[in-house]
Short mmCIF file of C-alpha atoms in Angstrom, two decimals:
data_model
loop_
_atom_site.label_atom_id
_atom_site.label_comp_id
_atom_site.label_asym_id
_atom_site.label_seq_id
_atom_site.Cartn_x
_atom_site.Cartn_y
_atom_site.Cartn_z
CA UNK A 57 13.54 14.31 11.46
CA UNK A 58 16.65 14.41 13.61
CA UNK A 59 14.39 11.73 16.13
CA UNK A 60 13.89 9.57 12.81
CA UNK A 61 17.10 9.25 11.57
CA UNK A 62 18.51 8.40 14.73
CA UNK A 63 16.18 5.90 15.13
CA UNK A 64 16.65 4.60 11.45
CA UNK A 65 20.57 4.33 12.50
CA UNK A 66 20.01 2.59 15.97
CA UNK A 67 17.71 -0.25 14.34
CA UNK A 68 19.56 -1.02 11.25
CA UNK A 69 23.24 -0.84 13.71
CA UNK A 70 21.53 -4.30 15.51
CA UNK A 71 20.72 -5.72 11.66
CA UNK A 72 22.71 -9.21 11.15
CA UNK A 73 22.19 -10.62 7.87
CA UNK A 74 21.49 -14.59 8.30
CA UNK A 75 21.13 -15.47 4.19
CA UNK A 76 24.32 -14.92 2.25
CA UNK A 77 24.75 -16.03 -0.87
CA UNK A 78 27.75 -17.91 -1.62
CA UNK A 79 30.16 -16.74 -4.47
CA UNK A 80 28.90 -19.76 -6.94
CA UNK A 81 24.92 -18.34 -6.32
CA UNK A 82 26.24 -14.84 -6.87
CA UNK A 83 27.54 -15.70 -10.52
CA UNK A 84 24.21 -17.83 -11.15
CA UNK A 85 22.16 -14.43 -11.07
CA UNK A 86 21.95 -12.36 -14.01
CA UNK A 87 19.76 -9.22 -15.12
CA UNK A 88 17.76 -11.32 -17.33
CA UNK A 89 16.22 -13.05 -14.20
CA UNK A 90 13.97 -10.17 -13.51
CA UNK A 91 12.48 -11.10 -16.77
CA UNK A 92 12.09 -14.65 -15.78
CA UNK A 93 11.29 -14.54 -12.10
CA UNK A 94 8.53 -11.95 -12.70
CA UNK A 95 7.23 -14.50 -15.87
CA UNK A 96 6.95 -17.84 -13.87
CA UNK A 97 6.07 -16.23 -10.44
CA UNK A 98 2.30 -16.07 -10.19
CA UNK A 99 2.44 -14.54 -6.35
CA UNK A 100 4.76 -12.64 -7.97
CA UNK A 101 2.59 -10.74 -10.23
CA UNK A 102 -0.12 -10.80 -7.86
CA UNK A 103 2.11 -9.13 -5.23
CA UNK A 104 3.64 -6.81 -7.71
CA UNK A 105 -0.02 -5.33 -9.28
CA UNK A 106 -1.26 -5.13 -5.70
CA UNK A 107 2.06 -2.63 -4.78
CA UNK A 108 1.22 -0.97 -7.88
CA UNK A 109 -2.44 -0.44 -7.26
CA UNK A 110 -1.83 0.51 -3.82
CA UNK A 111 0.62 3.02 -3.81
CA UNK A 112 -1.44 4.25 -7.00
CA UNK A 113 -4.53 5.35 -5.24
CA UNK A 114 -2.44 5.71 -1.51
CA UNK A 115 -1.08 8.76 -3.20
CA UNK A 116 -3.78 9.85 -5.30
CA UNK A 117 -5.07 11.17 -1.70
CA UNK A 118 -1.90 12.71 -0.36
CA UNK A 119 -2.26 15.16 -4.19
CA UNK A 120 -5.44 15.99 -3.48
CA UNK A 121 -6.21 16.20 -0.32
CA UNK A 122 -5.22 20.26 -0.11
CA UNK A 123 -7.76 20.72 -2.63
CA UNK A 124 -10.29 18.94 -1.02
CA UNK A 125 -10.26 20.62 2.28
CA UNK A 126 -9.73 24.18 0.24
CA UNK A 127 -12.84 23.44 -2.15
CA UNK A 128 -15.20 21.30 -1.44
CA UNK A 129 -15.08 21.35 2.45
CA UNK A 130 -14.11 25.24 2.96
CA UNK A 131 -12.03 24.84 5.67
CA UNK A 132 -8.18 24.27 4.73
CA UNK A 133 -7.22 25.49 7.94
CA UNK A 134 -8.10 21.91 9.43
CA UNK A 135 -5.72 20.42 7.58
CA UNK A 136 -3.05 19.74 10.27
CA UNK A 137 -5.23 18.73 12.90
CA UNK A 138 -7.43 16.39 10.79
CA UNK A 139 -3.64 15.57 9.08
CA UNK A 140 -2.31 14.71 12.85
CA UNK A 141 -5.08 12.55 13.77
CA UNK A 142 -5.08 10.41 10.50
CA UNK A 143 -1.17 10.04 11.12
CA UNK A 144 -1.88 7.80 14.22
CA UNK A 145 -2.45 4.23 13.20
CA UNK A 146 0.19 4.04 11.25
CA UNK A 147 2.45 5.09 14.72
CA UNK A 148 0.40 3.52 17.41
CA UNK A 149 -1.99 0.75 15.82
CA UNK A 150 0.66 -1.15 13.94
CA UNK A 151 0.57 -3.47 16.63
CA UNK A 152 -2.55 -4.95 16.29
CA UNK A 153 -1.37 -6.11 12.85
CA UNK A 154 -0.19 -9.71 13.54
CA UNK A 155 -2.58 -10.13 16.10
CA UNK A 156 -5.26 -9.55 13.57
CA UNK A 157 -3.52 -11.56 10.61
CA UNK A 158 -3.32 -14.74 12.63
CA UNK A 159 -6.85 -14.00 13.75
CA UNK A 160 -8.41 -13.22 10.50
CA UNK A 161 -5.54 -14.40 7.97
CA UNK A 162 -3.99 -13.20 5.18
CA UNK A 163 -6.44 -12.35 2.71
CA UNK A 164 -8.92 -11.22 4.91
CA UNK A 165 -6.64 -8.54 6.80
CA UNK A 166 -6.40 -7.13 3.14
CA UNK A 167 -9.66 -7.34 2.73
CA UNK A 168 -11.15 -6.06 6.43
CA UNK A 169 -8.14 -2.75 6.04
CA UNK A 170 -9.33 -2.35 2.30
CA UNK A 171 -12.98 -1.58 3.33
CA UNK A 172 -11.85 0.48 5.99
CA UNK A 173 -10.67 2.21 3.54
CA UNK A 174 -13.48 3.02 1.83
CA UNK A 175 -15.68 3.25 4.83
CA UNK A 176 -12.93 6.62 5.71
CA UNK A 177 -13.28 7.70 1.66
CA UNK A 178 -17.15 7.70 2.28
CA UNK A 179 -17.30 9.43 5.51
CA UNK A 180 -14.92 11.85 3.56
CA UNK A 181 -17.74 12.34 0.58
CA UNK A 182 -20.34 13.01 3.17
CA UNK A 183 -18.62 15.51 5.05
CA UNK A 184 -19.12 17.95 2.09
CA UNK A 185 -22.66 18.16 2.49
CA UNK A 186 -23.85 21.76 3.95
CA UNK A 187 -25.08 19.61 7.06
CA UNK A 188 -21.37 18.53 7.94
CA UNK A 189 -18.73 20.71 5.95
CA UNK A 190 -18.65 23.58 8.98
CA UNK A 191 -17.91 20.73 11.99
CA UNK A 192 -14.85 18.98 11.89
CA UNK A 193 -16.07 16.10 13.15
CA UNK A 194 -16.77 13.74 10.42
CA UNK A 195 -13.34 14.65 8.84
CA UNK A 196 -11.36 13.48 11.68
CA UNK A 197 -13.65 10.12 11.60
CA UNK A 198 -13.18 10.32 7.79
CA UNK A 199 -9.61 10.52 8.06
CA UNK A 200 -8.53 8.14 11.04
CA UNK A 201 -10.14 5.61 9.40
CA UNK A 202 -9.01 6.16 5.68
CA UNK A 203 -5.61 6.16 7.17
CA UNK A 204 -5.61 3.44 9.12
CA UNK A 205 -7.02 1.27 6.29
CA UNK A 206 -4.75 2.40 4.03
CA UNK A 207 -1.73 2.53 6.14
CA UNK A 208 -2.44 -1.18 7.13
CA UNK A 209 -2.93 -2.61 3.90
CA UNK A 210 -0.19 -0.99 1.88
CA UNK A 211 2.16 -1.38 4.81
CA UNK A 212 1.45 -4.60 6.09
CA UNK A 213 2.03 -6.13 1.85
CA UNK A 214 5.52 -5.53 2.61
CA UNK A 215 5.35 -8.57 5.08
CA UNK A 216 4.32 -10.55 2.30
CA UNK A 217 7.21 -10.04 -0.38
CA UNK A 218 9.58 -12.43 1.78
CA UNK A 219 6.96 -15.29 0.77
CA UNK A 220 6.81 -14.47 -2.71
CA UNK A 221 11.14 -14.67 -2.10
CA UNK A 222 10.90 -17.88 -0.88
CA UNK A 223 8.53 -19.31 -3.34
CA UNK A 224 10.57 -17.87 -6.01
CA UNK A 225 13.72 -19.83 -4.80
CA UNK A 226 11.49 -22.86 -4.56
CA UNK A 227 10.95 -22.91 -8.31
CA UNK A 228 13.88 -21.62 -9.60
CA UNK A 229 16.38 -23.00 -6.61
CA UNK A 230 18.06 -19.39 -6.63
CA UNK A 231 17.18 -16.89 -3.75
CA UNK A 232 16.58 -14.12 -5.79
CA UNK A 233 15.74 -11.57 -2.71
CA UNK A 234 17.61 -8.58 -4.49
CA UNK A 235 15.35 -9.14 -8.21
CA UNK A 236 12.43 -9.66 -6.24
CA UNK A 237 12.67 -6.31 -3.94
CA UNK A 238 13.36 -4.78 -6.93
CA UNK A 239 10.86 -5.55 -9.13
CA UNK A 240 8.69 -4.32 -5.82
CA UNK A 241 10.35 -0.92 -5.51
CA UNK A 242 9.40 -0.83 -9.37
CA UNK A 243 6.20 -1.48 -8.93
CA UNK A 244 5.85 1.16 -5.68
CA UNK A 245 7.64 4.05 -7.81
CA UNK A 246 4.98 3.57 -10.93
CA UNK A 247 2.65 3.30 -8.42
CA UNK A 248 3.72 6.42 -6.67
CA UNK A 249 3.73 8.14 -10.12
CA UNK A 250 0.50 7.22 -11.05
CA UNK A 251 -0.69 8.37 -8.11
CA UNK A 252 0.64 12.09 -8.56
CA UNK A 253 -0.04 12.17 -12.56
CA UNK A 254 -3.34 10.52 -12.87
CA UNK A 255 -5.17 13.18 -10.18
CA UNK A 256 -4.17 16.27 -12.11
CA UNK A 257 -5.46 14.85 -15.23
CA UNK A 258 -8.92 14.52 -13.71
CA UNK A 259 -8.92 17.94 -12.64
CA UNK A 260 -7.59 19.97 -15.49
CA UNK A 261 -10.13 17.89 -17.59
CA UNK A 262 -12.96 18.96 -15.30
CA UNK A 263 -11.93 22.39 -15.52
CA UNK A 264 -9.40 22.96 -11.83
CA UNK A 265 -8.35 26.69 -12.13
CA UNK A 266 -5.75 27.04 -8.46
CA UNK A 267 -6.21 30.58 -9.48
CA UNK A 268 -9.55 31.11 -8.48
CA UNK A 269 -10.39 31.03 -4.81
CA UNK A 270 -13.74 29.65 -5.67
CA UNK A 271 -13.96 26.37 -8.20
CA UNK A 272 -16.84 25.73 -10.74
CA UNK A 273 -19.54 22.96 -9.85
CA UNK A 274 -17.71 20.68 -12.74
CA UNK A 275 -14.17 21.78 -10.59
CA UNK A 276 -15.49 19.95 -7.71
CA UNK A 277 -16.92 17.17 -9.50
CA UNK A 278 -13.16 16.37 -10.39
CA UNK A 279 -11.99 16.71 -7.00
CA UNK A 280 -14.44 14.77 -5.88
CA UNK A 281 -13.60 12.08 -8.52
CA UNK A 282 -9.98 12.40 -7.68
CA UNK A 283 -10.67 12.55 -4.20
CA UNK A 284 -13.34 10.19 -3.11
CA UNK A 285 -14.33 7.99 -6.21
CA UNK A 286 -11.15 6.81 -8.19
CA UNK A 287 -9.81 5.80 -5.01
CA UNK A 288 -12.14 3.43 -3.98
CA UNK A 289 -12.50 2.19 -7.14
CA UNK A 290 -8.92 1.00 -7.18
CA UNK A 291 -9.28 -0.19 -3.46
CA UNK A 292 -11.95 -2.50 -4.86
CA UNK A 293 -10.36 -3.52 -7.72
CA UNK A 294 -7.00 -4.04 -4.81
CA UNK A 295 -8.71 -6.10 -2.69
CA UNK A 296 -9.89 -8.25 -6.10
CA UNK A 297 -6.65 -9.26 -6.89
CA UNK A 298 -5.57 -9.62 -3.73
CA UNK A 299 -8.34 -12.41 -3.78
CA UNK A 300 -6.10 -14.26 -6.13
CA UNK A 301 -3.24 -14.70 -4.11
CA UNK A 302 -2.78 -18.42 -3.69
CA UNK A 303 0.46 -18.36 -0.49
CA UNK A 304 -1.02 -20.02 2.32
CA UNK A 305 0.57 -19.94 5.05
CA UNK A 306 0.96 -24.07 4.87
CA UNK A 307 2.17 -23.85 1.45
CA UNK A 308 4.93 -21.74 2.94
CA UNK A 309 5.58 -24.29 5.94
CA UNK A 310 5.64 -26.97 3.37
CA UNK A 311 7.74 -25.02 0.92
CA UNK A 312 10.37 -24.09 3.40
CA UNK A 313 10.48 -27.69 4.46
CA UNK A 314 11.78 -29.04 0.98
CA UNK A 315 14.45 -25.83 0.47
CA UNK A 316 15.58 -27.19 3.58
CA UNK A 317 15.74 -30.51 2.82
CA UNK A 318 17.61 -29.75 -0.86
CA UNK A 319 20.01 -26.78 0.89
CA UNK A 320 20.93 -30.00 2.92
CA UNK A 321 22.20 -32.35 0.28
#
């Protein structure tokens, strides 16, 4: 933590802001333009559900992950070594990350980290079975990869917002950067909510008791739901609207252009 924070202070101490608004575009901006900007940006509120899906099923994994190991695997004493391995590409594989979007582009790294994803959530779903659940194996395989797609595609979106900021001022001719990381952190904290309610539901509907040492077949149904199923579900439905984002990367070139070209006048 100590290593973190120092780190957090040393990187933010060599931070220069370049874009500052003058007084005359600070009085322009009012509350109401979170309204507006969210109403006539369409990457916008493609961007925005995409956070909000994200971080929805990102977390529903971190709730019930415990319960998965505990219950339906046996062997909760794994948990920090399976836990260390999955922690690694988001520390030591974020590099590959623009290498890959300029190879594959935008849409596709979504879409390639998305079905990692779920390739990890079904590795996961197998490891249960009796010929698995006592070897460790196909939990750290399970896990690396459901970590490093998830890791990739719900950190890598944050790279996007700054297009969605400059399309934004396009249309409207403000640079709304505050409104627009806003309406993102919104859309991360319902998202993170979601995430933490939603799971619990499943489970006390399927009949969870964290009293008992051993759950009921319907019990692990739920976790498995929770678990494995809902999650991919929303990584699906993710990578769908993700589909619909329209940014490309010459729209931005050409966009930049003209805001260059009006800031000039």
């Amino acid at each position: 933590m100590v290593v973190g924070f120092a780190a957090l202070m040393f990187s933010y101490a060599g931070i220069k802001e370049r874009i500052i608004p003058t007084e005359e575009e600070t009085q322009k901006v009012k509350y109401s333009d979170l309204i507006i900007e969210l109403k006539r940006n369409r990457p916008l509120q493609i961007l925005g559900l995409f956070f909000l899906i994200g971080f929805t099923f990102m977390f529903f994994g971190n709730t019930v992950w415990p319960f998965y190991l505990k219950y339906n695997i046996g062997h909760s004493e794994w948990i920090a070594s399976i836990g260390l391995l999955g922690s690694i590409p988001g520390i030591f594989l974020v590099f590959l990350w623009p290498k890959l979007r300029r190879s594959i582009g935008k849409k596709n790294f979504f879409h390639l980290f998305l079905g990692i994803f779920v390739l990890g959530q079904l590795c996961l779903w197998v490891w249960q079975f009796d010929a698995f659940k006592d070897s460790p194996t196909l939990g750290y395989i399970g896990r690396f990869l459901q970590q490093w797609g998830l890791t990739s595609a719900t950190g890598f979106m944050w790279a996007v917002v700054p297009e969605v900021i400059t399309f934004g001022e396009f249309k409207s001719k403000k640079r709304v950067a505050g409104i627009i990381n806003a309406l993102m952190g919104l859309f991360f904290k319902i998202g993170l909510a979601l995430g933490g309610i939603i799971p619990s539901y499943i489970n006390a509907v399927y009949g969870f008791d964290g009293s008992l040492a051993v759950q009921t077949g319907d019990a692990l149904s739920g976790i498995n739901i929770s678990m494995i199923w809902a999650p991919i579900a929303l990584a699906i439905v993710a990578s769908l609207v993700m589909s619909r984002y329209s940014l490309s990367d010459t729209d931005i070139d050409h966009i930049n252009e003209k805001i260059t070209a009006y800031s000039k006048k």
